[in-house]
Coordinates of C-alpha atoms and ligand atoms in Angstrom, one line a residue:
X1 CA 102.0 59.1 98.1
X2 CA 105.0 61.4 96.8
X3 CA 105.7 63.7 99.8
X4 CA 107.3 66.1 97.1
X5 CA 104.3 66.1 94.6
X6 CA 102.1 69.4 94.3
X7 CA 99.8 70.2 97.2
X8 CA 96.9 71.9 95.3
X9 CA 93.4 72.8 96.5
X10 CA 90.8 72.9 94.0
X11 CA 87.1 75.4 93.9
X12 CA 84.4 74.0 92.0
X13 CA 81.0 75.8 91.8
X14 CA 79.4 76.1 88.5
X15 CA 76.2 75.2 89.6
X16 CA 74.5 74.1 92.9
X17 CA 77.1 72.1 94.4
X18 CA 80.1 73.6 96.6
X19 CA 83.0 71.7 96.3
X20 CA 86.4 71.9 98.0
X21 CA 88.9 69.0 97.1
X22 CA 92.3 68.7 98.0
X23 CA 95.1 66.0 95.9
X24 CA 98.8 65.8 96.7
X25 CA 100.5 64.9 92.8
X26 CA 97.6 62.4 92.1
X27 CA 96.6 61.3 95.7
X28 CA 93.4 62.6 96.7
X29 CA 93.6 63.5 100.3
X30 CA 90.0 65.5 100.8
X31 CA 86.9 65.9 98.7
X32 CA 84.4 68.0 100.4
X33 CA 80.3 69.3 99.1
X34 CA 78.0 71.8 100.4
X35 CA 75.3 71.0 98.0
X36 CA 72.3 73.3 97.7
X37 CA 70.0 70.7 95.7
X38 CA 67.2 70.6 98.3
X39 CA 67.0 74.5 98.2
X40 CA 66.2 73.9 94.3
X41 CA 63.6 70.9 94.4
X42 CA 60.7 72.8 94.6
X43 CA 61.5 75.0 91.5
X44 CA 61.9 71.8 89.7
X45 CA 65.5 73.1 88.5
X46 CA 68.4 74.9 89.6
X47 CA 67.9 78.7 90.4
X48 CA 71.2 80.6 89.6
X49 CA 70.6 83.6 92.3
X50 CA 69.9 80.9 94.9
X51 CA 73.1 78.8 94.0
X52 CA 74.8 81.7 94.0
X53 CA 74.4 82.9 97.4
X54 CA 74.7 79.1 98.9
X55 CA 78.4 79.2 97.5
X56 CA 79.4 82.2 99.0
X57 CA 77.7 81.1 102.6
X58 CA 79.3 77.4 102.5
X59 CA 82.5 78.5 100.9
X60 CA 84.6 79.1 103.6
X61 CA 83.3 76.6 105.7
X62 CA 83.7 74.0 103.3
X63 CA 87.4 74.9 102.2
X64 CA 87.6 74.5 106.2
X65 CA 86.9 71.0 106.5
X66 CA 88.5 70.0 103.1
X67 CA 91.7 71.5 105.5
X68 CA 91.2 69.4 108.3
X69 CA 89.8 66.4 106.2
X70 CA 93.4 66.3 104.7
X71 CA 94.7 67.2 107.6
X72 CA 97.1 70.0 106.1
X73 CA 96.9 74.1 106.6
X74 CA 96.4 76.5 103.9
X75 CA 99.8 77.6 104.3
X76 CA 101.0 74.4 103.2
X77 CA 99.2 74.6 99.9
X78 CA 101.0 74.8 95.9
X79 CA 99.0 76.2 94.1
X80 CA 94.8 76.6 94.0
X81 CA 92.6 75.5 91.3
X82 CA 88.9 76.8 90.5
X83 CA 86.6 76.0 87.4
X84 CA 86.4 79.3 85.8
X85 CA 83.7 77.9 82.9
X86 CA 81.5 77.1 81.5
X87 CA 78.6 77.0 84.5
X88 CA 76.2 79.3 85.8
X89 CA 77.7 82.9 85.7
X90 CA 77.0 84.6 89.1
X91 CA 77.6 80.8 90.8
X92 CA 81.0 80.6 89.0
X93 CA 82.3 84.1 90.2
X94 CA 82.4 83.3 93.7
X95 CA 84.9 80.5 93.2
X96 CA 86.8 82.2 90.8
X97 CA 86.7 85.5 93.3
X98 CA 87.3 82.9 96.4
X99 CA 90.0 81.0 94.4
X100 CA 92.2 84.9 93.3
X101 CA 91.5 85.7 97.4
X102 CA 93.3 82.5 98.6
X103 CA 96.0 82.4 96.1
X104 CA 96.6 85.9 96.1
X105 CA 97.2 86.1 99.9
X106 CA 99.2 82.8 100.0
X107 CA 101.1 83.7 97.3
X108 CA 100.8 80.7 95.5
X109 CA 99.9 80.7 91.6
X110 CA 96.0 80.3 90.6
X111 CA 94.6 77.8 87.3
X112 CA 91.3 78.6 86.0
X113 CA 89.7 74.9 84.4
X114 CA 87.2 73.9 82.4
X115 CA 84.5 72.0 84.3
X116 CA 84.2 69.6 81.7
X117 CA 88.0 68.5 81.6
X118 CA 88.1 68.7 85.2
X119 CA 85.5 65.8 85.0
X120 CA 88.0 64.3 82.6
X121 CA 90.7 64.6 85.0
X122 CA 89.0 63.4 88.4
X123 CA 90.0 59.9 87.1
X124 CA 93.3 60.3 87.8
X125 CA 92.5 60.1 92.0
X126 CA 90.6 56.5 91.2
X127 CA 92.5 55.0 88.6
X128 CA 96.1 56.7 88.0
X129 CA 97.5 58.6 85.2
X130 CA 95.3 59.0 81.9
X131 CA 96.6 57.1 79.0
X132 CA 97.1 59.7 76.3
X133 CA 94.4 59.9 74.5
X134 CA 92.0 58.7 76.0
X135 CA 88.2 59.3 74.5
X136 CA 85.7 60.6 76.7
X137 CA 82.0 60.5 77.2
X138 CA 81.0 63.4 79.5
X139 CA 77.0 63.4 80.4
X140 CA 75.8 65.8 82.7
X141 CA 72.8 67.8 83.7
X142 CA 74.4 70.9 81.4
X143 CA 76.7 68.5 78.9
X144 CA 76.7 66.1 76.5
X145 CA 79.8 65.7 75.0
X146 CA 82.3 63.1 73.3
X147 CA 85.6 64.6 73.8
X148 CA 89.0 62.9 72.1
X149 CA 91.9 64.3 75.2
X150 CA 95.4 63.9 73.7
X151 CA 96.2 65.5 76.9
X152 CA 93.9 66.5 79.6
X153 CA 96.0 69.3 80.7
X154 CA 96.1 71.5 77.5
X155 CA 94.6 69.6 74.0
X156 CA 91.0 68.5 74.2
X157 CA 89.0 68.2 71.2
X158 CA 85.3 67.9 70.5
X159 CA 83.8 65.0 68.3
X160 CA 80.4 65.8 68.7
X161 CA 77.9 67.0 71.8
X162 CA 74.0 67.1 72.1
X163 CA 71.9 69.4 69.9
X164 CA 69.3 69.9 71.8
X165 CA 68.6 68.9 75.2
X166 CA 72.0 67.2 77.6
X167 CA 71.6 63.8 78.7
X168 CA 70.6 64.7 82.4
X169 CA 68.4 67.3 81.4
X170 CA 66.5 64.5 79.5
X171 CA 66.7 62.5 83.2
X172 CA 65.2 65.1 85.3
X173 CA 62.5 66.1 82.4
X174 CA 61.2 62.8 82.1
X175 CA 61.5 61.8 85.9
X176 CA 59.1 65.3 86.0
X177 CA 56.9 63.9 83.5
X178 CA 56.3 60.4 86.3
X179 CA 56.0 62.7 89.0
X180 CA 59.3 62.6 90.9
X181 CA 61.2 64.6 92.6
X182 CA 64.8 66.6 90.9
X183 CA 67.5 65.7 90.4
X184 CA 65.5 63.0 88.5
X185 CA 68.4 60.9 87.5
X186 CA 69.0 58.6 90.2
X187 CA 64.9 58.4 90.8
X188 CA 65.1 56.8 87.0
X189 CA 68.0 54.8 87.9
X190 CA 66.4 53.4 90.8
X191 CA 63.1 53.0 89.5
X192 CA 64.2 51.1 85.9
X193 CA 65.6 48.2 88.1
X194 CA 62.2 46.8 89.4
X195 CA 61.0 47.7 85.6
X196 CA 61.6 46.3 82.3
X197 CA 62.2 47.7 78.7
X198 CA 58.9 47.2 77.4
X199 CA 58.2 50.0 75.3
X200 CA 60.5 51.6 72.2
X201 CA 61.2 54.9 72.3
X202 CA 63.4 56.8 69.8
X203 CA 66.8 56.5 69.7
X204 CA 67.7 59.6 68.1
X205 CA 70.5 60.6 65.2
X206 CA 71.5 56.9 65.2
X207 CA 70.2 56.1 61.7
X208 CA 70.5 57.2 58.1
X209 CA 71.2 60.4 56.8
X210 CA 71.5 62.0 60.3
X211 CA 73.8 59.4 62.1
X212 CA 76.0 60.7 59.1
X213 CA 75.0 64.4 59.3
X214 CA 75.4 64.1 63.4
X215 CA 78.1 60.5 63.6
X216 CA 78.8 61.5 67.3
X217 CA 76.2 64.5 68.2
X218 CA 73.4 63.8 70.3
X219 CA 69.8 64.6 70.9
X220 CA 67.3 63.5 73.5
X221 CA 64.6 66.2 73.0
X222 CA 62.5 64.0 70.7
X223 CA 62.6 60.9 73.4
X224 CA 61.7 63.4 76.1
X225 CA 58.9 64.3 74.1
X226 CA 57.6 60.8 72.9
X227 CA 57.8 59.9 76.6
X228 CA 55.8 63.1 77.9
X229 CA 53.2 62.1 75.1
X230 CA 52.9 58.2 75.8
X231 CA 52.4 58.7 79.9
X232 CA 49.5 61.9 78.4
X233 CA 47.8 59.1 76.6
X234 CA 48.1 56.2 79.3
X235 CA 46.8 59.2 81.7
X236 CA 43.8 60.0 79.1
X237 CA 42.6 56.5 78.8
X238 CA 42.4 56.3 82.7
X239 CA 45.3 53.7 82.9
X240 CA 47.5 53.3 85.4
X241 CA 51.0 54.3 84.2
X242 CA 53.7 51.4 84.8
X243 CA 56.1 54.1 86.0
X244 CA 59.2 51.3 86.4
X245 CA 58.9 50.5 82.6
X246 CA 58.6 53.4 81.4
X247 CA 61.8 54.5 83.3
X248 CA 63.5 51.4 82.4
X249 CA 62.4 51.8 78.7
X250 CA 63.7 55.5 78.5
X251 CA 66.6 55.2 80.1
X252 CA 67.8 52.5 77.7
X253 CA 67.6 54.3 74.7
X254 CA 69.5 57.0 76.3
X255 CA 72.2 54.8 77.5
X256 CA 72.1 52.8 73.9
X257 CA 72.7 55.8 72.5
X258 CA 75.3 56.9 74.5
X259 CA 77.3 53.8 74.5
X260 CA 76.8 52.9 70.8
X261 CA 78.0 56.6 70.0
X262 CA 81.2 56.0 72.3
X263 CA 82.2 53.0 71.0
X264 CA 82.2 53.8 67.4
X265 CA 83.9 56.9 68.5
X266 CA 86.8 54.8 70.1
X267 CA 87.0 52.3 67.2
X268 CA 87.0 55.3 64.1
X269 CA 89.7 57.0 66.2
X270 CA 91.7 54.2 67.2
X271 CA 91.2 55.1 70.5
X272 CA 91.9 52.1 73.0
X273 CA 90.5 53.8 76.3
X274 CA 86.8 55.3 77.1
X275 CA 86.4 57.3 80.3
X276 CA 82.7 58.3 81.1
X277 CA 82.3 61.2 83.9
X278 CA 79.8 63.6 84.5
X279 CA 76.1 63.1 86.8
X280 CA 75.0 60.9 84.3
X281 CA 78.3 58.6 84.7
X282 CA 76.5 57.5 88.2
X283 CA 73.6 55.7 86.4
X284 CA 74.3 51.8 86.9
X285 CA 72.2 51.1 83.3
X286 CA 75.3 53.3 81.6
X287 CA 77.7 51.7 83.8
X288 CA 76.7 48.2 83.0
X289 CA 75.9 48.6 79.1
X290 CA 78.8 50.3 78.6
X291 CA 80.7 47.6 80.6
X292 CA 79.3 45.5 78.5
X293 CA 80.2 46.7 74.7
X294 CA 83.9 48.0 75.7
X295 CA 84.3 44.5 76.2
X296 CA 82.9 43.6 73.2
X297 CA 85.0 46.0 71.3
X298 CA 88.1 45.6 73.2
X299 CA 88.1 48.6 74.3
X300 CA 88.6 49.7 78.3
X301 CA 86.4 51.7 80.5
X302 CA 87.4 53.6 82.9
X303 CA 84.7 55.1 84.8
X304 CA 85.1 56.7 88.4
X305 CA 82.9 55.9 91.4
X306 CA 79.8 57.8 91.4
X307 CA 80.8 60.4 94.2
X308 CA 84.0 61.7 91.6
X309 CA 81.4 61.7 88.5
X310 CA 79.1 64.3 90.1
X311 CA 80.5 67.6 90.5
X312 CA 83.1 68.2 93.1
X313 CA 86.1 70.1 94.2
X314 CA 88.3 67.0 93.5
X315 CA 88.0 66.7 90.1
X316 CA 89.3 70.6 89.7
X317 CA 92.1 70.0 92.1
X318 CA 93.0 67.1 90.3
X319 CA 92.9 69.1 87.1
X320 CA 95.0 71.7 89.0
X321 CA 97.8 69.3 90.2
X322 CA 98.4 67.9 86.5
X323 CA 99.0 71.8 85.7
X324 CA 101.4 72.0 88.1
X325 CA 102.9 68.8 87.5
X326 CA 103.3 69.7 83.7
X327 CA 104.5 72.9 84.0
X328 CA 102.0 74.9 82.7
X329 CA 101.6 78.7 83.1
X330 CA 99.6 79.4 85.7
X331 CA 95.9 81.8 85.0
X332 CA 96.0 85.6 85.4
X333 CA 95.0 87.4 89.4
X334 CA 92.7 89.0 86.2
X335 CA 91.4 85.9 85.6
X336 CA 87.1 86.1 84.2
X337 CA 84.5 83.6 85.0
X338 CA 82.9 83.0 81.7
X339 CA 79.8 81.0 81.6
X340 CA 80.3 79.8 77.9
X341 CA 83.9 78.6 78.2
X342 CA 84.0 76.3 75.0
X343 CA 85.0 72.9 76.0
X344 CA 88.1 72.7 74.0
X345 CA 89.8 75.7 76.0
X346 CA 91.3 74.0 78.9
X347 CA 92.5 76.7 81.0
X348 CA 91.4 80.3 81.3
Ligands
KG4_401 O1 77.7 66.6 86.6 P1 76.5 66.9 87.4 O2 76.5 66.6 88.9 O3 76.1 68.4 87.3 C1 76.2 69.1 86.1 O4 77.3 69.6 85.7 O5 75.1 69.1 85.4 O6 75.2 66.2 86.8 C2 73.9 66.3 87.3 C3 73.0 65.5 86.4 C4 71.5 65.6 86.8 O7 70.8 65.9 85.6 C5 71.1 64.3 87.4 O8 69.8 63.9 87.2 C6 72.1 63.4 86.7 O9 73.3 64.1 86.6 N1 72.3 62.1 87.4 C7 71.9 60.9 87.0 C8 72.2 60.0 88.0 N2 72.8 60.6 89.0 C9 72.8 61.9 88.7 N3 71.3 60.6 85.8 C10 71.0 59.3 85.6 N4 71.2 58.3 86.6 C11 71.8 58.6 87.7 N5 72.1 57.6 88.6
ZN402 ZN1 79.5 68.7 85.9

């Protein structure tokens, strides 16, 4: 670790989860989460007024212990990062209004980030600098995108993103529909392993005139939908419903499509490098299949461990450090929280 690099602490709370991460240049020295998830189960979904008032209650005791998990004092701190978009609007103003509160009284400057390239950037902790460009496949609860990042820190272009439905939402639908609990993601994940892919679900925008109308969109609505209506009919006709199969069968189109749509993205953009991050990046099916076909293709995979793909304050601080490190013009004190940041503006 470079005792000279940046010393940057990074806010992240555009939905439910608190996060407080700390990096020195590109060493991650603290990544801590107050997550309000469980507060949120029963509603089946997140509930913004609710997210919002468990980031203001954990935030300072969560930038606490991201202090003494890196074992450094506030004063010793660069610069601070916060996400500043696109996220849940009342949840994202108390980072952004914690993040102006700590760098204004340490007099350090402040950088506003976009979630999404802040999910980007969390790979530089794991697996060192980012080779430019790098193509991206970011799935989340809220996102579905393919992203071409020339660089991370101030040029990120969109190839394509879902249409409808984002691929997590799609997750915690459809683990609704088989009765269990949300998040539904990792329940899927978990179940599809004792399952197998028995049944063929769509794969949507992958053929004919719409795979050349949508090349690298996405949309999961219609498999959500063919799933809810096959377990109706199993239900009608007084059937058990083999639960593991049909979580094994739904998640595979999802993560055919997903890694089919990356690949050809890499290849028609010459692009010799695919990064996945975001909730959905945690899914072992992904992780494998997509393992699987950049190999194929030639193409290498970066992916970063499951705890950096989910959202966290790392991945902003890491964001924060490469501003720093690049010289780039730190945010306005005036700086707005804005709940539709597109995902090409990197900085706010
Ligand atoms: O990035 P993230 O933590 O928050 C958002 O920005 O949305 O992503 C949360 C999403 C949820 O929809 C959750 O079900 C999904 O990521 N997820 C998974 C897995 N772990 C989390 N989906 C599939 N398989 C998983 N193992
Ligand atoms: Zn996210």
């Amino acid at each position: 670790m470079c005792p000279d690099a940046p010393l940057v602490l990074g806010i992240e709370t555009s939905c439910d989860e608190t996060g407080v991460g700390i990096v020195r240049g590109e060493a991650l020295l603290a990544d801590e989460i107050a997550s309000s998830v469980d507060e949120h189960a029963r509603f089946g979904g997140v509930v913004p007024e609710v997210a919002s008032r468990a980031h203001l209650e954990a935030m300072v005791p969560t930038i606490e212990r991201a202090c003494r998990t890196a074992g450094v004092a506030l004063r010793d701190l660069d610069a601070v990062a916060v996400t500043s978009g696109p996220g849940l609007a009342g949840a994202l103003m108390v980072g952004v209004a914690s993040a102006k509160a700590l760098a204004l009284s340490l007099g350090v400057p402040l950088y506003g980030v976009n979630h999404l390239a802040s999910h980007v950037a969390v790979d530089i902790v794991e697996h060192g600098p980012l080779p430019e460009p790098t193509l991206a496949l970011l799935v989340s609860g809220g996102h579905s995108s393919l992203l071409l990042v020339p660089d991370v820190t101030h040029d990120v272009r969109s190839l394509g993103s879902t249409i409808d439905d984002a691929a997590g939402e799609a997750f915690d639908k459809v683990a609704r529909v088989l009765g269990m609990p949300f998040p539904g993601g990792p329940h899927i994940d978990r179940a599809a392993r004792s399952g197998e892919v028995v049944l063929d679900f769509p794969r949507g925008l992958t053929t004919g005139r719409d795979m050349q109308r949508y090349r690298f969109d996405f949309s999961f609505s219609g498999l959500k939908t063919a799933v809810s209506r096959w377990v109706a009919a199993r239900e009608a006709s007084g059937e058990p419903v083999p639960v593991a199969d049909v979580a094994a069968s739904f998640q595979e189109a999802v993560v055919d499509v997903l890694t089919r749509k990356a690949v050809l993205a890499c290849r028609e953009h010459g692009v010799g490098h695919l990064q996945i991050g975001g909730g959905v990046a945690a899914n072992s099916r992904l992780r494998a299949m997509a393992a699987e076909r950049c190999e194929a293709a030639g193409i290498e995979l970066r992916v970063p461990r499951p705890g950096l793909c989910t959202d966290n304050g790392a991945m902003v601080a890491a964001l924060g450090a490469q501003m720093v490190l690049r010289g780039r013009t730190a945010s306005e004190l005036s700086l707005p929280a804005d709940s539709s940041l597109p995902v090409t503006v990197v900085q706010s």
